[in-house]
Coordinates of C-alpha atoms in Angstrom, one line a residue:
M612 CA 52.6 95.0 -58.8
S613 CA 50.0 92.6 -60.2
A614 CA 50.5 90.5 -63.3
A615 CA 47.6 92.4 -65.1
R616 CA 49.2 95.7 -64.3
T617 CA 52.6 94.5 -65.6
G618 CA 51.0 93.2 -68.8
D619 CA 49.3 96.6 -69.4
I620 CA 52.6 98.5 -68.9
L621 CA 54.4 96.1 -71.3
T622 CA 51.5 96.5 -73.8
Y623 CA 51.8 100.3 -73.7
V624 CA 55.6 100.2 -74.0
A625 CA 55.3 98.0 -77.1
L626 CA 52.7 100.3 -78.6
V627 CA 54.9 103.4 -78.0
A628 CA 57.9 101.6 -79.5
L629 CA 55.9 100.6 -82.5
G630 CA 54.6 104.2 -82.9
V631 CA 58.1 105.6 -82.7
F632 CA 59.3 103.0 -85.3
F633 CA 56.7 104.2 -87.8
A634 CA 56.8 107.9 -86.8
V635 CA 60.6 108.5 -87.2
P636 CA 60.8 107.8 -90.9
F637 CA 57.7 110.0 -91.5
A638 CA 59.2 112.8 -89.4
W639 CA 62.5 112.6 -91.3
L640 CA 60.5 112.8 -94.6
I641 CA 58.9 116.0 -93.3
S642 CA 62.4 117.3 -92.4
L643 CA 63.7 116.6 -95.9
A644 CA 60.6 118.3 -97.5
L645 CA 61.3 121.5 -95.5
R646 CA 65.0 121.7 -96.5
T647 CA 66.7 123.9 -99.1
P648 CA 68.7 122.2 -101.9
A649 CA 71.9 123.3 -100.3
E650 CA 71.1 121.5 -97.0
V651 CA 70.2 118.3 -98.8
Y652 CA 73.3 118.5 -101.0
L653 CA 75.6 119.1 -98.0
G654 CA 74.0 116.2 -96.2
A655 CA 73.2 118.1 -93.1
A656 CA 72.6 115.6 -90.3
R657 CA 70.5 117.8 -88.1
F658 CA 66.8 116.8 -87.8
I659 CA 65.4 120.4 -87.8
P660 CA 66.4 122.4 -90.9
S661 CA 68.3 125.6 -90.2
E662 CA 66.2 127.4 -92.8
P663 CA 62.8 125.7 -93.1
T664 CA 61.0 126.5 -96.4
L665 CA 57.7 125.6 -98.0
G666 CA 59.1 126.3 -101.4
N667 CA 59.3 122.7 -102.3
F668 CA 55.6 122.2 -101.9
A669 CA 55.0 125.3 -103.9
T670 CA 57.2 124.0 -106.7
I671 CA 55.4 120.6 -107.0
L672 CA 51.9 122.0 -106.6
S673 CA 52.6 124.6 -109.4
D674 CA 53.6 121.8 -111.8
P675 CA 50.5 120.9 -114.0
A676 CA 51.8 117.4 -114.5
F677 CA 51.9 116.7 -110.7
L678 CA 48.3 117.9 -110.4
I679 CA 47.3 115.6 -113.3
Y680 CA 48.9 112.7 -111.4
L681 CA 47.0 113.6 -108.3
W682 CA 43.7 113.8 -110.3
N683 CA 44.4 110.4 -111.9
G684 CA 45.0 108.8 -108.6
L685 CA 41.8 110.3 -107.1
K686 CA 39.7 109.3 -110.1
L687 CA 41.0 105.7 -110.3
S688 CA 40.7 105.2 -106.5
A689 CA 37.2 106.7 -106.2
L690 CA 35.8 104.8 -109.1
G691 CA 37.4 101.6 -108.1
G692 CA 36.1 102.0 -104.5
G693 CA 32.6 102.8 -105.8
L694 CA 32.7 99.6 -108.0
A695 CA 33.9 97.5 -105.0
V696 CA 31.0 98.7 -102.9
A697 CA 28.4 98.3 -105.7
L698 CA 29.6 94.7 -106.2
A699 CA 29.7 94.0 -102.4
I700 CA 26.2 95.3 -101.6
P701 CA 24.2 92.3 -103.0
A702 CA 26.7 89.8 -101.8
A703 CA 26.8 91.2 -98.3
Y704 CA 23.0 91.5 -98.1
A705 CA 22.6 87.9 -99.2
C706 CA 25.1 86.7 -96.6
S707 CA 23.4 88.7 -94.0
R708 CA 19.7 87.9 -94.7
I709 CA 19.7 84.5 -96.4
D710 CA 20.6 81.5 -94.4
F711 CA 22.0 79.3 -97.2
R712 CA 24.2 76.3 -97.0
G713 CA 27.9 77.2 -97.1
R714 CA 27.5 80.8 -96.0
G715 CA 30.4 80.6 -93.6
A716 CA 32.6 79.0 -96.3
V717 CA 31.8 81.9 -98.6
M718 CA 32.8 84.5 -96.1
V719 CA 36.0 82.6 -95.2
S720 CA 36.8 82.3 -98.9
L721 CA 36.4 86.0 -99.4
L722 CA 38.8 86.6 -96.5
A723 CA 41.3 84.2 -98.1
V724 CA 41.0 86.0 -101.4
Q725 CA 41.8 89.3 -99.7
M726 CA 45.1 87.8 -98.5
I727 CA 46.3 87.1 -102.1
S728 CA 48.9 89.7 -103.2
P729 CA 48.2 91.4 -106.6
L730 CA 51.8 90.3 -107.5
V731 CA 50.6 86.7 -107.8
I732 CA 48.0 87.5 -110.4
L733 CA 49.8 90.3 -112.2
V734 CA 50.9 88.3 -115.3
P735 CA 47.5 86.7 -115.9
L736 CA 45.9 90.1 -115.5
Y737 CA 48.2 91.7 -118.0
R738 CA 47.6 89.0 -120.6
W739 CA 43.9 89.2 -120.0
M740 CA 43.7 92.9 -120.4
N741 CA 46.0 92.7 -123.4
A742 CA 43.7 90.2 -125.0
L743 CA 40.7 92.4 -124.3
D744 CA 42.5 95.5 -125.7
L745 CA 42.1 97.3 -122.4
L746 CA 45.8 98.2 -121.8
N747 CA 46.4 101.9 -121.2
R748 CA 42.7 102.4 -120.4
D749 CA 41.3 103.5 -117.0
I750 CA 38.6 100.9 -117.1
S751 CA 41.2 98.1 -116.7
V752 CA 42.6 99.6 -113.5
I753 CA 39.2 100.5 -112.2
T754 CA 37.8 97.0 -112.8
I755 CA 40.7 95.4 -111.0
Y756 CA 40.5 97.9 -108.1
G757 CA 36.8 97.0 -107.7
A758 CA 37.6 93.3 -107.7
L759 CA 40.4 93.6 -105.2
G760 CA 38.4 95.8 -102.9
M761 CA 35.2 93.8 -103.0
P762 CA 36.1 91.1 -100.4
L763 CA 36.8 93.6 -97.6
A764 CA 33.7 95.6 -98.6
V765 CA 31.6 92.5 -98.3
W766 CA 32.8 91.8 -94.8
L767 CA 32.2 95.5 -93.7
L768 CA 28.8 95.7 -95.3
K769 CA 27.7 92.4 -93.8
V770 CA 28.5 93.8 -90.4
A771 CA 26.5 96.9 -91.2
F772 CA 23.5 94.9 -92.5
D773 CA 23.6 92.5 -89.4
A774 CA 23.3 95.6 -87.2
I775 CA 19.9 96.5 -88.8
P776 CA 17.0 94.8 -87.0
R777 CA 15.2 92.4 -89.3
E778 CA 11.9 93.4 -87.8
I779 CA 12.0 96.6 -89.8
E780 CA 12.3 94.7 -93.0
E781 CA 9.6 92.2 -92.0
A782 CA 7.2 95.1 -91.3
A783 CA 7.9 96.6 -94.7
E784 CA 7.3 93.1 -96.3
I785 CA 4.0 92.8 -94.5
D786 CA 3.0 96.2 -96.1
G787 CA 3.7 94.7 -99.5
A788 CA 7.2 96.0 -100.2
S789 CA 9.3 93.8 -102.5
R790 CA 12.8 92.6 -101.5
L791 CA 14.4 95.1 -103.9
D792 CA 12.3 98.0 -102.4
I793 CA 13.3 96.9 -98.9
L794 CA 16.9 96.9 -99.8
T795 CA 17.0 100.2 -101.7
R796 CA 14.5 102.2 -99.6
I797 CA 15.1 100.9 -96.1
T798 CA 18.3 98.8 -95.6
L799 CA 20.7 100.9 -97.7
P800 CA 19.7 104.2 -96.1
L801 CA 20.1 102.7 -92.6
A802 CA 23.5 101.3 -93.6
R803 CA 24.9 104.5 -94.9
P804 CA 27.7 104.7 -92.3
G805 CA 28.8 101.2 -93.1
I806 CA 28.6 101.9 -96.8
A807 CA 30.6 105.1 -96.5
S808 CA 33.3 103.3 -94.4
A809 CA 33.6 100.5 -96.9
F810 CA 34.0 103.0 -99.7
I811 CA 36.6 105.0 -97.8
L812 CA 38.7 102.0 -96.9
A813 CA 38.5 100.7 -100.5
M814 CA 39.4 104.1 -101.9
V815 CA 42.4 104.4 -99.5
M816 CA 43.6 100.9 -100.5
N817 CA 43.3 101.8 -104.2
W818 CA 45.2 105.1 -103.6
S819 CA 48.2 103.2 -102.3
Q820 CA 48.2 100.6 -105.2
F821 CA 51.3 100.7 -107.3
L822 CA 51.8 97.4 -109.2
I823 CA 48.4 97.4 -111.0
P824 CA 48.6 100.9 -112.6
F825 CA 52.4 100.5 -113.2
V826 CA 51.9 97.4 -115.4
L827 CA 48.6 98.3 -117.1
L828 CA 49.2 102.1 -117.8
E829 CA 52.2 102.8 -119.9
R830 CA 51.5 106.5 -120.9
D831 CA 52.8 108.9 -118.2
A832 CA 49.7 111.1 -118.7
D833 CA 47.6 108.2 -117.3
W834 CA 49.7 107.5 -114.3
P835 CA 48.4 108.0 -110.7
I836 CA 50.6 109.7 -108.2
S837 CA 52.1 106.5 -106.8
V838 CA 53.5 105.5 -110.2
A839 CA 54.6 109.1 -111.0
I840 CA 56.6 109.3 -107.7
F841 CA 58.3 106.0 -108.4
N842 CA 59.5 107.1 -111.8
F843 CA 60.6 110.5 -110.4
A844 CA 62.5 108.7 -107.6
G845 CA 64.4 106.7 -110.3
S846 CA 65.9 109.9 -111.6
V847 CA 66.3 111.8 -108.3
S848 CA 69.5 113.5 -107.4
A849 CA 70.7 115.4 -104.4
S850 CA 69.3 118.6 -105.8
T851 CA 65.8 117.2 -106.1
T852 CA 65.6 115.0 -103.0
Q853 CA 63.6 117.6 -101.1
L854 CA 61.1 117.8 -104.0
L855 CA 60.6 114.0 -103.9
A856 CA 60.0 114.2 -100.1
A857 CA 57.5 117.0 -100.6
A858 CA 55.7 115.0 -103.3
C859 CA 55.5 111.9 -101.1
L860 CA 54.0 114.0 -98.3
V861 CA 51.4 115.5 -100.6
A862 CA 50.6 112.0 -101.9
V863 CA 50.1 110.6 -98.4
L864 CA 48.0 113.6 -97.3
P865 CA 44.6 112.6 -98.8
A866 CA 44.6 109.2 -97.1
V867 CA 45.7 110.6 -93.7
T868 CA 43.2 113.4 -93.9
I869 CA 40.3 111.0 -94.7
F870 CA 41.2 108.8 -91.7
V871 CA 41.6 111.8 -89.3
L872 CA 38.3 113.5 -90.3
L873 CA 36.2 110.3 -90.6
Q874 CA 37.8 107.9 -88.0
R875 CA 34.9 108.1 -85.6
M876 CA 32.4 107.1 -88.3
I877 CA 34.7 104.3 -89.6
V878 CA 35.2 102.9 -86.1
S879 CA 31.5 103.1 -85.2
A880 CA 30.6 101.2 -88.4
L881 CA 33.2 98.5 -87.8
I882 CA 32.0 97.8 -84.2
A883 CA 28.3 98.1 -85.0
G884 CA 27.9 94.4 -85.4
A885 CA 29.8 93.7 -82.2
V886 CA 27.6 96.1 -80.2
K887 CA 24.5 94.6 -81.6
G888 CA 25.7 91.1 -80.6

């Protein structure tokens, strides 16, 4: 057996092991969500419930408070993702079309900023929002979501803009179009898959955020689903474990659904620049 063949086999084995590592906890979560309170209370070790039920999902979805938490999470995530894309478009377009000194350093700096955990800046953010009287307001969370999602959006949109031939813009410029007209009427429509991908990824990142809304939103009516589940988990008992599992699955469902339905568009947008090169 050749070394290349052996390397491929080891790679696939490692990928399968990694997939199992992440899939088993998720499968156990599904098992818990389908159990009755009696099975959870008795600590049944079997993986497949003896009497599977969807009643846990019906219970949480019939709770108006849970639906409000879902709506809060969707609202904050979507608006934060939209803000990130809106801020990233001019920056990405400038880095793609203008050959200025330090362009590479700017892109690397954005990537470095993306690596900073929100935990590092949490205390300054809280003090800043408190000084601006923006605590317990959606605008505070949305603004921070937009700032945190902008670096990744700039990278994705630069790839999308790089994939658009400059000759198209040059032809429009010869016809008398301004730079703003070229951007809004030509470049942005052609970059729609990349823009949509950047928005979706930013929105999914925002959906999973916990620390920012947990610190800045104190009223439970304003909480997104991530914070609500955390507070529910703090008071969970054996009789409500199955409800917590069902709530976690419902909370994960939007992000998983988006990736499954739009994965082809996201991947094509991510590799567009590489294909062009």
